[in-house]
Amino acid sequence: ERESGRRKRRKILTLRLKREVGLISAVSLIAGTMIGSGIFMSPEWVLYYMGSPAGSLIIWAACGLLVMFAALSYAELGTIIKESGGEYIYLLRNFGSFPAFLCAYTSVIMVRPASVAGVSLSFAEYAVAPFYPGCSPPQVLVKCTAATCILLLTIINCLNVKLATSVMNVFTAAKLLVLLVIATGGIVLLINGQTQSFQNAFQNTTAGIGPVGVAFYQGLWSYDGWNNLNYVTEELKKPEVTLPRAVMIAIPLVTSLYLLVNVSYFAAMTPAELLSSGAVAVSWGNKVLGSWAWLISLAVAISTFGSANGTFFSGGRMCYIAAREGHMPDILSMAHVQCFTPSPALIFTSAMSLLMIIPGNFSSIVNFFRYVPIFMPIIMLIASVYLVLAPIIDQPQIEFFYVILFILSGVIVYFPLVHFKCYPRFLPWVTLHLQLLLEVAPAAKNVN
Ligand code: ARG
């Protein structure tokens, strides 16, 4: 009896993140992160690199297919390896500590915060745009708005997981509606005979391997976020069912909407108009919605806010899991004792994202994503090798070298701090005091 009492007490004392993400939240965590700024801006660039409407549509469809392959592979990985953490945990369990560390190091310090910062900056651009008709808003204002967005996301995500997923659901519903409106607009235009863009649809298509690769990047940015659910496997209700099901609903849904929206852009504008538009969705709004065109800026702001929320939610998890495995300072592996959220990891991600906002602008941030370390089955692997090499061979840029240098700098951090564990003596003291300040404690793994 005493033994069972002790066991019970231990059970009460173990702190865990709860399993709070059901199918609907899972679908919106994927779709709601994927649909961000991309579909409202990148079609112009895909067209620019592909040269023709048909070429563009093929790229958008191919991106969807590629992402579907990748996501199904991930769904399978997620049902075998039941821990949260996405590619980090898969690398760790399959290839060991060092490659996993490099993945966590680059993701936690650079890739995830850059992604949060990039999406928040595009949120800010569109949120302030209606107040500056006909001119571009001051950069300071844009950056302050982006910072406010990040702080707001931090508060929401630290307070309570349910709150964060509810925000996710509402915003995803809103943006699905927006894409549907644009798609329907397109169908109406086509029925009314606006089919000029589709006559000679293949004319001027690019055949170069380099440009096609770059077009893929532009398209893939809009699909980025497809792997989000694998970061939170331990928080899913019935993960072995929810994970594959959510993937099979979300990705075809997003792909078909993206294709319809692209068709709608081409129905409203000629390729030449599209190429000179600056922000495709806004030009579409001006042509089709007339005096209601401001709705589009609002829609993009809603869409990007939701996407930033999903990115932040999952980005915080990667940091939390890496810390739990000893690859980041202990404090980041702790959870708030009442809110059951990984608040230190979230606050850290938020701080890094805020730092990224200071020098960053949206397009330079998107270009970082040419180097995400990724593990995937054959097709995805071949595609990835091609996608990494094509831009380097086509247009070598000094930034690529910096990125490699940054990944390699992980070696210098890994051996002393992680492998030999020689960190400064005061670190445990700092951890303890941070624990008291943030009311957090070590949290246990949640696998059954
Ligand atoms: N696909 C989103 C967009 O079009 C970007 C998502 C970035 N977040 C992420 N978790 N990868 O804006």
GROMACS .gro file of C-alpha atoms and ligand atoms in nm:
model
  460
    1GLU     CA    1   0.000   0.000   0.000
    2ARG     CA    2   0.277   0.233   0.097
    3GLU     CA    3   0.443   0.155  -0.237
    4SER     CA    4   0.127   0.238  -0.435
    5GLY     CA    5   0.082   0.557  -0.234
    6ARG     CA    6   0.434   0.653  -0.319
    7ARG     CA    7   0.373   0.576  -0.683
    8LYS     CA    8   0.058   0.787  -0.683
    9ARG     CA    9   0.240   1.076  -0.524
   10ARG     CA   10   0.515   1.048  -0.781
   11LYS     CA   11   0.252   1.054  -1.053
   12ILE     CA   12   0.105   1.374  -0.915
   13LEU     CA   13   0.447   1.524  -0.886
   14THR     CA   14   0.551   1.452  -1.246
   15LEU     CA   15   0.497   1.757  -1.459
   16ARG     CA   16   0.403   1.693  -1.823
   17LEU     CA   17   0.262   1.888  -2.112
   18LYS     CA   18  -0.094   1.764  -2.159
   19ARG     CA   19  -0.241   1.591  -2.463
   20GLU     CA   20  -0.465   1.875  -2.575
   21VAL     CA   21  -0.441   1.880  -2.954
   22GLY     CA   22  -0.729   1.698  -3.126
   23LEU     CA   23  -0.792   1.643  -3.499
   24ILE     CA   24  -0.934   1.988  -3.576
   25SER     CA   25  -0.653   2.170  -3.399
   26ALA     CA   26  -0.406   1.934  -3.567
   27VAL     CA   27  -0.540   2.018  -3.912
   28SER     CA   28  -0.533   2.388  -3.835
   29LEU     CA   29  -0.184   2.365  -3.691
   30ILE     CA   30  -0.067   2.233  -4.030
   31ALA     CA   31  -0.291   2.429  -4.269
   32GLY     CA   32  -0.287   2.741  -4.054
   33THR     CA   33   0.093   2.755  -4.055
   34MET     CA   34   0.128   2.669  -4.423
   35ILE     CA   35  -0.110   2.942  -4.533
   36GLY     CA   36   0.079   3.256  -4.438
   37SER     CA   37   0.217   3.524  -4.665
   38GLY     CA   38   0.333   3.304  -4.951
   39ILE     CA   39   0.016   3.248  -5.148
   40PHE     CA   40  -0.051   3.622  -5.148
   41MET     CA   41   0.293   3.720  -5.276
   42SER     CA   42   0.499   3.435  -5.429
   43PRO     CA   43   0.282   3.361  -5.738
   44GLU     CA   44   0.443   3.662  -5.901
   45TRP     CA   45   0.791   3.516  -5.845
   46VAL     CA   46   0.700   3.166  -5.952
   47LEU     CA   47   0.569   3.316  -6.274
   48TYR     CA   48   0.881   3.530  -6.310
   49TYR     CA   49   1.110   3.227  -6.295
   50MET     CA   50   0.884   2.992  -6.492
   51GLY     CA   51   0.790   3.237  -6.766
   52SER     CA   52   0.436   3.110  -6.832
   53PRO     CA   53   0.104   3.052  -6.652
   54ALA     CA   54   0.107   2.678  -6.723
   55GLY     CA   55   0.468   2.652  -6.602
   56SER     CA   56   0.369   2.827  -6.278
   57LEU     CA   57   0.070   2.605  -6.217
   58ILE     CA   58   0.287   2.297  -6.269
   59ILE     CA   59   0.531   2.424  -6.006
   60TRP     CA   60   0.251   2.489  -5.757
   61ALA     CA   61   0.112   2.139  -5.813
   62ALA     CA   62   0.456   1.979  -5.797
   63CYS     CA   63   0.532   2.156  -5.470
   64GLY     CA   64   0.208   2.019  -5.326
   65LEU     CA   65   0.294   1.668  -5.438
   66LEU     CA   66   0.646   1.688  -5.301
   67VAL     CA   67   0.520   1.816  -4.969
   68MET     CA   68   0.259   1.539  -4.958
   69PHE     CA   69   0.534   1.275  -5.001
   70ALA     CA   70   0.742   1.439  -4.734
   71ALA     CA   71   0.453   1.476  -4.492
   72LEU     CA   72   0.344   1.116  -4.532
   73SER     CA   73   0.699   1.003  -4.457
   74TYR     CA   74   0.694   1.224  -4.151
   75ALA     CA   75   0.358   1.087  -4.044
   76GLU     CA   76   0.509   0.741  -4.051
   77LEU     CA   77   0.814   0.854  -3.857
   78GLY     CA   78   0.586   1.018  -3.604
   79THR     CA   79   0.392   0.702  -3.542
   80ILE     CA   80   0.713   0.503  -3.485
   81ILE     CA   81   0.907   0.758  -3.284
   82LYS     CA   82   0.645   0.892  -3.047
   83GLU     CA   83   0.843   1.178  -2.902
   84SER     CA   84   0.789   1.542  -2.998
   85GLY     CA   85   1.065   1.737  -3.171
   86GLY     CA   86   1.025   1.671  -3.546
   87GLU     CA   87   1.342   1.621  -3.747
   88TYR     CA   88   1.555   1.683  -3.439
   89ILE     CA   89   1.426   1.378  -3.258
   90TYR     CA   90   1.434   1.163  -3.575
   91LEU     CA   91   1.798   1.254  -3.634
   92LEU     CA   92   1.877   1.187  -3.271
   93ARG     CA   93   1.717   0.843  -3.263
   94ASN     CA   94   1.853   0.735  -3.603
   95PHE     CA   95   2.191   0.901  -3.636
   96GLY     CA   96   2.298   1.002  -3.287
   97SER     CA   97   2.379   1.306  -3.088
   98PHE     CA   98   2.599   1.517  -3.314
   99PRO     CA   99   2.382   1.552  -3.627
  100ALA     CA  100   2.082   1.606  -3.403
  101PHE     CA  101   2.264   1.878  -3.218
  102LEU     CA  102   2.352   2.058  -3.541
  103CYS     CA  103   1.986   2.041  -3.639
  104ALA     CA  104   1.867   2.180  -3.306
  105TYR     CA  105   2.142   2.441  -3.293
  106THR     CA  106   2.063   2.582  -3.638
  107SER     CA  107   1.687   2.555  -3.592
  108VAL     CA  108   1.662   2.698  -3.243
  109ILE     CA  109   1.907   2.981  -3.288
  110MET     CA  110   1.845   3.071  -3.649
  111VAL     CA  111   1.587   2.897  -3.866
  112ARG     CA  112   1.283   2.903  -3.638
  113PRO     CA  113   1.329   3.256  -3.505
  114ALA     CA  114   1.397   3.374  -3.862
  115SER     CA  115   1.077   3.210  -3.970
  116VAL     CA  116   0.877   3.372  -3.688
  117ALA     CA  117   1.040   3.707  -3.762
  118GLY     CA  118   0.979   3.678  -4.138
  119VAL     CA  119   0.613   3.596  -4.101
  120SER     CA  120   0.563   3.865  -3.835
  121LEU     CA  121   0.728   4.124  -4.059
  122SER     CA  122   0.490   4.043  -4.341
  123PHE     CA  123   0.203   4.060  -4.092
  124ALA     CA  124   0.322   4.407  -3.994
  125GLU     CA  125   0.356   4.524  -4.357
  126TYR     CA  126  -0.007   4.441  -4.428
  127ALA     CA  127  -0.145   4.549  -4.091
  128VAL     CA  128  -0.014   4.904  -4.132
  129ALA     CA  129  -0.058   4.930  -4.512
  130PRO     CA  130  -0.422   5.055  -4.502
  131PHE     CA  131  -0.306   5.358  -4.299
  132TYR     CA  132  -0.058   5.460  -4.567
  133PRO     CA  133  -0.252   5.453  -4.893
  134GLY     CA  134  -0.032   5.513  -5.194
  135CYS     CA  135   0.300   5.519  -5.009
  136SER     CA  136   0.513   5.275  -4.815
  137PRO     CA  137   0.490   5.285  -4.434
  138PRO     CA  138   0.797   5.384  -4.224
  139GLN     CA  139   1.024   5.086  -4.146
  140VAL     CA  140   1.033   5.168  -3.774
  141LEU     CA  141   0.659   5.135  -3.752
  142VAL     CA  142   0.663   4.805  -3.942
  143LYS     CA  143   0.931   4.664  -3.712
  144CYS     CA  144   0.754   4.780  -3.395
  145THR     CA  145   0.431   4.622  -3.516
  146ALA     CA  146   0.614   4.296  -3.589
  147ALA     CA  147   0.768   4.305  -3.241
  148THR     CA  148   0.425   4.363  -3.085
  149CYS     CA  149   0.296   4.064  -3.279
  150ILE     CA  150   0.576   3.844  -3.141
  151LEU     CA  151   0.517   3.963  -2.785
  152LEU     CA  152   0.146   3.896  -2.817
  153LEU     CA  153   0.216   3.545  -2.947
  154THR     CA  154   0.452   3.486  -2.658
  155ILE     CA  155   0.186   3.579  -2.404
  156ILE     CA  156  -0.082   3.367  -2.573
  157ASN     CA  157   0.145   3.063  -2.599
  158CYS     CA  158   0.286   3.090  -2.246
  159LEU     CA  159  -0.055   3.126  -2.085
  160ASN     CA  160  -0.221   2.813  -2.203
  161VAL     CA  161  -0.202   2.557  -2.482
  162LYS     CA  162  -0.579   2.560  -2.536
  163LEU     CA  163  -0.574   2.935  -2.591
  164ALA     CA  164  -0.295   2.901  -2.848
  165THR     CA  165  -0.478   2.626  -3.037
  166SER     CA  166  -0.807   2.819  -3.027
  167VAL     CA  167  -0.635   3.121  -3.181
  168MET     CA  168  -0.495   2.878  -3.439
  169ASN     CA  169  -0.840   2.739  -3.521
  170VAL     CA  170  -1.015   3.074  -3.554
  171PHE     CA  171  -0.745   3.224  -3.774
  172THR     CA  172  -0.726   2.914  -3.992
  173ALA     CA  173  -1.101   2.917  -4.049
  174ALA     CA  174  -1.080   3.284  -4.147
  175LYS     CA  175  -0.805   3.234  -4.400
  176LEU     CA  176  -0.960   2.925  -4.554
  177LEU     CA  177  -1.263   3.145  -4.614
  178VAL     CA  178  -1.047   3.414  -4.775
  179LEU     CA  179  -0.883   3.165  -5.012
  180LEU     CA  180  -1.226   3.029  -5.099
  181VAL     CA  181  -1.349   3.380  -5.182
  182ILE     CA  182  -1.051   3.440  -5.411
  183ALA     CA  183  -1.097   3.098  -5.572
  184THR     CA  184  -1.469   3.157  -5.629
  185GLY     CA  185  -1.394   3.500  -5.775
  186GLY     CA  186  -1.166   3.326  -6.024
  187ILE     CA  187  -1.427   3.073  -6.125
  188VAL     CA  188  -1.679   3.353  -6.186
  189LEU     CA  189  -1.424   3.540  -6.401
  190LEU     CA  190  -1.351   3.226  -6.603
  191ILE     CA  191  -1.719   3.163  -6.660
  192ASN     CA  192  -1.749   3.520  -6.784
  193GLY     CA  193  -1.487   3.443  -7.044
  194GLN     CA  194  -1.173   3.591  -6.886
  195THR     CA  195  -0.943   3.321  -7.019
  196GLN     CA  196  -0.673   3.523  -7.201
  197SER     CA  197  -0.392   3.404  -6.970
  198PHE     CA  198  -0.472   3.045  -7.054
  199GLN     CA  199  -0.451   3.083  -7.431
  200ASN     CA  200  -0.096   2.983  -7.529
  201ALA     CA  201  -0.045   2.898  -7.164
  202PHE     CA  202   0.293   2.735  -7.224
  203GLN     CA  203   0.444   3.021  -7.423
  204ASN     CA  204   0.782   3.142  -7.285
  205THR     CA  205   0.818   2.857  -7.035
  206THR     CA  206   1.171   2.839  -6.891
  207ALA     CA  207   1.358   2.515  -6.932
  208GLY     CA  208   1.672   2.602  -6.730
  209ILE     CA  209   1.741   2.382  -6.430
  210GLY     CA  210   1.851   2.676  -6.213
  211PRO     CA  211   1.542   2.897  -6.260
  212VAL     CA  212   1.312   2.600  -6.205
  213GLY     CA  213   1.490   2.535  -5.875
  214VAL     CA  214   1.445   2.895  -5.765
  215ALA     CA  215   1.078   2.883  -5.870
  216PHE     CA  216   1.044   2.576  -5.647
  217TYR     CA  217   1.180   2.774  -5.354
  218GLN     CA  218   0.928   3.047  -5.404
  219GLY     CA  219   0.651   2.790  -5.417
  220LEU     CA  220   0.783   2.583  -5.129
  221TRP     CA  221   0.788   2.883  -4.897
  222SER     CA  222   0.409   2.886  -4.926
  223TYR     CA  223   0.396   2.519  -4.832
  224ASP     CA  224   0.644   2.550  -4.548
  225GLY     CA  225   0.498   2.441  -4.216
  226TRP     CA  226   0.375   2.102  -4.343
  227ASN     CA  227   0.591   1.930  -4.080
  228ASN     CA  228   0.455   2.128  -3.787
  229LEU     CA  229   0.258   1.855  -3.618
  230ASN     CA  230   0.562   1.632  -3.571
  231TYR     CA  231   0.704   1.885  -3.329
  232VAL     CA  232   0.416   1.825  -3.088
  233THR     CA  233   0.352   1.448  -3.114
  234GLU     CA  234   0.350   1.419  -2.734
  235GLU     CA  235   0.070   1.673  -2.712
  236LEU     CA  236  -0.160   1.505  -2.967
  237LYS     CA  237  -0.464   1.312  -2.863
  238LYS     CA  238  -0.425   0.959  -3.014
  239PRO     CA  239  -0.117   1.058  -3.217
  240GLU     CA  240  -0.105   0.740  -3.427
  241VAL     CA  241  -0.448   0.828  -3.571
  242THR     CA  242  -0.441   1.206  -3.556
  243LEU     CA  243  -0.103   1.259  -3.719
  244PRO     CA  244  -0.163   1.077  -4.052
  245ARG     CA  245  -0.525   1.186  -4.068
  246ALA     CA  246  -0.444   1.553  -4.015
  247VAL     CA  247  -0.174   1.537  -4.283
  248MET     CA  248  -0.409   1.371  -4.531
  249ILE     CA  249  -0.673   1.636  -4.475
  250ALA     CA  250  -0.458   1.948  -4.448
  251ILE     CA  251  -0.213   1.908  -4.736
  252PRO     CA  252  -0.456   1.821  -5.019
  253LEU     CA  253  -0.682   2.099  -4.888
  254VAL     CA  254  -0.407   2.359  -4.900
  255THR     CA  255  -0.272   2.235  -5.236
  256SER     CA  256  -0.609   2.253  -5.409
  257LEU     CA  257  -0.684   2.596  -5.267
  258TYR     CA  258  -0.342   2.723  -5.378
  259LEU     CA  259  -0.403   2.596  -5.732
  260LEU     CA  260  -0.748   2.753  -5.750
  261VAL     CA  261  -0.619   3.082  -5.612
  262ASN     CA  262  -0.343   3.087  -5.875
  263VAL     CA  263  -0.596   3.020  -6.148
  264SER     CA  264  -0.798   3.309  -6.008
  265TYR     CA  265  -0.497   3.545  -6.024
  266PHE     CA  266  -0.443   3.446  -6.387
  267ALA     CA  267  -0.810   3.495  -6.464
  268ALA     CA  268  -0.803   3.849  -6.323
  269MET     CA  269  -0.467   3.955  -6.464
  270THR     CA  270  -0.253   3.892  -6.769
  271PRO     CA  271   0.095   3.749  -6.700
  272ALA     CA  272   0.244   4.093  -6.768
  273GLU     CA  273   0.011   4.261  -6.517
  274LEU     CA  274   0.086   3.994  -6.261
  275LEU     CA  275   0.461   4.040  -6.301
  276SER     CA  276   0.441   4.413  -6.240
  277SER     CA  277   0.198   4.397  -5.950
  278GLY     CA  278   0.428   4.402  -5.643
  279ALA     CA  279   0.176   4.222  -5.425
  280VAL     CA  280  -0.037   3.986  -5.630
  281ALA     CA  281  -0.329   3.951  -5.393
  282VAL     CA  282  -0.363   4.326  -5.351
  283SER     CA  283  -0.367   4.381  -5.727
  284TRP     CA  284  -0.625   4.104  -5.754
  285GLY     CA  285  -0.835   4.284  -5.491
  286ASN     CA  286  -0.809   4.616  -5.675
  287LYS     CA  287  -0.928   4.455  -5.997
  288VAL     CA  288  -1.200   4.229  -5.866
  289LEU     CA  289  -1.327   4.371  -5.539
  290GLY     CA  290  -1.322   4.739  -5.630
  291SER     CA  291  -1.397   4.948  -5.322
  292TRP     CA  292  -1.372   4.635  -5.104
  293ALA     CA  293  -1.007   4.586  -5.197
  294TRP     CA  294  -0.892   4.680  -4.845
  295LEU     CA  295  -1.033   4.346  -4.736
  296ILE     CA  296  -0.732   4.179  -4.893
  297SER     CA  297  -0.480   4.362  -4.672
  298LEU     CA  298  -0.686   4.260  -4.372
  299ALA     CA  299  -0.696   3.901  -4.498
  300VAL     CA  300  -0.319   3.886  -4.541
  301ALA     CA  301  -0.270   4.031  -4.192
  302ILE     CA  302  -0.502   3.766  -4.045
  303SER     CA  303  -0.335   3.492  -4.244
  304THR     CA  304   0.018   3.585  -4.144
  305PHE     CA  305  -0.071   3.632  -3.778
  306GLY     CA  306  -0.213   3.279  -3.766
  307SER     CA  307   0.089   3.141  -3.947
  308ALA     CA  308   0.326   3.318  -3.707
  309ASN     CA  309   0.132   3.165  -3.418
  310GLY     CA  310   0.176   2.811  -3.558
  311THR     CA  311   0.544   2.870  -3.628
  312PHE     CA  312   0.598   3.001  -3.280
  313PHE     CA  313   0.402   2.718  -3.119
  314SER     CA  314   0.606   2.446  -3.287
  315GLY     CA  315   0.936   2.636  -3.283
  316GLY     CA  316   0.920   2.660  -2.906
  317ARG     CA  317   0.871   2.283  -2.886
  318MET     CA  318   1.188   2.202  -3.078
  319CYS     CA  319   1.388   2.415  -2.834
  320TYR     CA  320   1.216   2.249  -2.537
  321ILE     CA  321   1.283   1.896  -2.662
  322ALA     CA  322   1.647   1.968  -2.751
  323ALA     CA  323   1.700   2.102  -2.399
  324ARG     CA  324   1.536   1.791  -2.252
  325GLU     CA  325   1.793   1.582  -2.440
  326GLY     CA  326   2.078   1.789  -2.299
  327HIS     CA  327   2.149   1.986  -2.617
  328MET     CA  328   2.039   2.322  -2.479
  329PRO     CA  329   2.058   2.473  -2.128
  330ASP     CA  330   1.838   2.289  -1.874
  331ILE     CA  331   1.613   2.584  -1.805
  332LEU     CA  332   1.474   2.559  -2.159
  333SER     CA  333   1.346   2.206  -2.092
  334MET     CA  334   1.115   2.316  -1.812
  335ALA     CA  335   0.742   2.374  -1.807
  336HIS     CA  336   0.531   2.620  -1.613
  337VAL     CA  337   0.389   2.446  -1.307
  338GLN     CA  338   0.038   2.586  -1.348
  339CYS     CA  339   0.000   2.671  -1.714
  340PHE     CA  340   0.162   2.348  -1.843
  341THR     CA  341   0.338   2.536  -2.121
  342PRO     CA  342   0.711   2.521  -2.207
  343SER     CA  343   0.741   2.889  -2.123
  344PRO     CA  344   1.122   2.924  -2.098
  345ALA     CA  345   1.166   2.774  -2.447
  346LEU     CA  346   0.890   3.001  -2.578
  347ILE     CA  347   1.042   3.310  -2.420
  348PHE     CA  348   1.382   3.219  -2.564
  349THR     CA  349   1.236   3.170  -2.913
  350SER     CA  350   1.059   3.501  -2.878
  351ALA     CA  351   1.379   3.681  -2.777
  352MET     CA  352   1.570   3.534  -3.071
  353SER     CA  353   1.289   3.631  -3.309
  354LEU     CA  354   1.289   3.987  -3.176
  355LEU     CA  355   1.663   4.007  -3.242
  356MET     CA  356   1.606   3.891  -3.601
  357ILE     CA  357   1.359   4.169  -3.663
  358ILE     CA  358   1.613   4.442  -3.601
  359PRO     CA  359   1.831   4.392  -3.911
  360GLY     CA  360   1.600   4.167  -4.109
  361ASN     CA  361   1.367   4.221  -4.396
  362PHE     CA  362   1.127   3.970  -4.536
  363SER     CA  363   1.305   3.860  -4.853
  364SER     CA  364   1.647   3.816  -4.693
  365ILE     CA  365   1.480   3.598  -4.432
  366VAL     CA  366   1.307   3.380  -4.691
  367ASN     CA  367   1.646   3.321  -4.854
  368PHE     CA  368   1.783   3.168  -4.533
  369PHE     CA  369   1.556   2.876  -4.598
  370ARG     CA  370   1.769   2.747  -4.877
  371TYR     CA  371   1.958   2.547  -4.616
  372VAL     CA  372   1.729   2.362  -4.380
  373PRO     CA  373   1.888   2.029  -4.284
  374ILE     CA  374   1.629   1.767  -4.370
  375PHE     CA  375   1.594   1.392  -4.351
  376MET     CA  376   1.344   1.233  -4.582
  377PRO     CA  377   1.295   0.931  -4.806
  378ILE     CA  378   1.430   0.896  -5.156
  379ILE     CA  379   1.217   1.129  -5.366
  380MET     CA  380   1.239   1.403  -5.110
  381LEU     CA  381   1.612   1.338  -5.080
  382ILE     CA  382   1.677   1.368  -5.453
  383ALA     CA  383   1.455   1.673  -5.470
  384SER     CA  384   1.638   1.825  -5.175
  385VAL     CA  385   1.984   1.765  -5.320
  386TYR     CA  386   1.870   1.926  -5.640
  387LEU     CA  387   1.709   2.217  -5.459
  388VAL     CA  388   2.019   2.283  -5.255
  389LEU     CA  389   2.258   2.259  -5.551
  390ALA     CA  390   2.056   2.436  -5.820
  391PRO     CA  391   2.079   2.790  -5.681
  392ILE     CA  392   2.446   2.750  -5.582
  393ILE     CA  393   2.541   2.638  -5.929
  394ASP     CA  394   2.309   2.880  -6.102
  395GLN     CA  395   2.390   3.196  -5.907
  396PRO     CA  396   2.659   3.148  -5.641
  397GLN     CA  397   2.611   3.401  -5.361
  398ILE     CA  398   2.826   3.484  -5.063
  399GLU     CA  399   2.526   3.433  -4.827
  400PHE     CA  400   2.532   3.060  -4.896
  401PHE     CA  401   2.885   3.049  -4.766
  402TYR     CA  402   2.782   3.231  -4.446
  403VAL     CA  403   2.508   2.977  -4.389
  404ILE     CA  404   2.752   2.686  -4.419
  405LEU     CA  405   2.989   2.869  -4.187
  406PHE     CA  406   2.710   2.911  -3.934
  407ILE     CA  407   2.618   2.541  -3.943
  408LEU     CA  408   2.985   2.453  -3.893
  409SER     CA  409   3.012   2.690  -3.598
  410GLY     CA  410   2.789   2.435  -3.422
  411VAL     CA  411   3.093   2.207  -3.401
  412ILE     CA  412   3.273   2.457  -3.182
  413VAL     CA  413   2.974   2.478  -2.950
  414TYR     CA  414   2.898   2.103  -2.948
  415PHE     CA  415   3.225   1.955  -2.825
  416PRO     CA  416   3.299   2.167  -2.518
  417LEU     CA  417   2.943   2.238  -2.405
  418VAL     CA  418   2.746   1.928  -2.500
  419HIS     CA  419   2.994   1.644  -2.545
  420PHE     CA  420   3.239   1.723  -2.262
  421LYS     CA  421   2.983   1.915  -2.057
  422CYS     CA  422   3.225   2.184  -1.945
  423TYR     CA  423   3.005   2.482  -1.880
  424PRO     CA  424   3.061   2.767  -1.636
  425ARG     CA  425   3.013   2.682  -1.264
  426PHE     CA  426   2.748   2.949  -1.216
  427LEU     CA  427   2.510   2.793  -1.469
  428PRO     CA  428   2.317   2.574  -1.220
  429TRP     CA  429   2.277   2.881  -0.998
  430VAL     CA  430   2.138   3.081  -1.289
  431THR     CA  431   1.904   2.792  -1.376
  432LEU     CA  432   1.774   2.770  -1.021
  433HIS     CA  433   1.698   3.141  -0.998
  434LEU     CA  434   1.536   3.148  -1.340
  435GLN     CA  435   1.321   2.854  -1.228
  436LEU     CA  436   1.197   3.048  -0.928
  437LEU     CA  437   1.133   3.358  -1.135
  438LEU     CA  438   0.944   3.180  -1.412
  439GLU     CA  439   0.774   2.921  -1.188
  440VAL     CA  440   0.891   2.632  -1.401
  441ALA     CA  441   1.006   2.278  -1.326
  442PRO     CA  442   1.151   1.988  -1.526
  443ALA     CA  443   0.879   1.814  -1.726
  444ALA     CA  444   0.861   1.445  -1.810
  445LYS     CA  445   0.834   1.284  -2.152
  446ASN     CA  446   0.482   1.205  -2.261
  447VAL     CA  447   0.499   0.878  -2.455
  448ASN     CA  448   0.289   0.571  -2.398
  449ARG     N1  449   0.414   2.893  -4.542
  449ARG     C1  450   0.416   3.013  -4.466
  449ARG     C2  451   0.393   3.132  -4.555
  449ARG     O1  452   0.359   3.116  -4.670
  449ARG     C3  453   0.542   3.026  -4.385
  449ARG     C4  454   0.550   2.933  -4.270
  449ARG     C5  455   0.677   2.945  -4.193
  449ARG     N2  456   0.667   2.868  -4.075
  449ARG     C6  457   0.714   2.743  -4.059
  449ARG     N3  458   0.687   2.681  -3.951
  449ARG     N4  459   0.786   2.686  -4.147
  449ARG     O2  460   0.407   3.244  -4.511
   0.00000   0.00000   0.00000
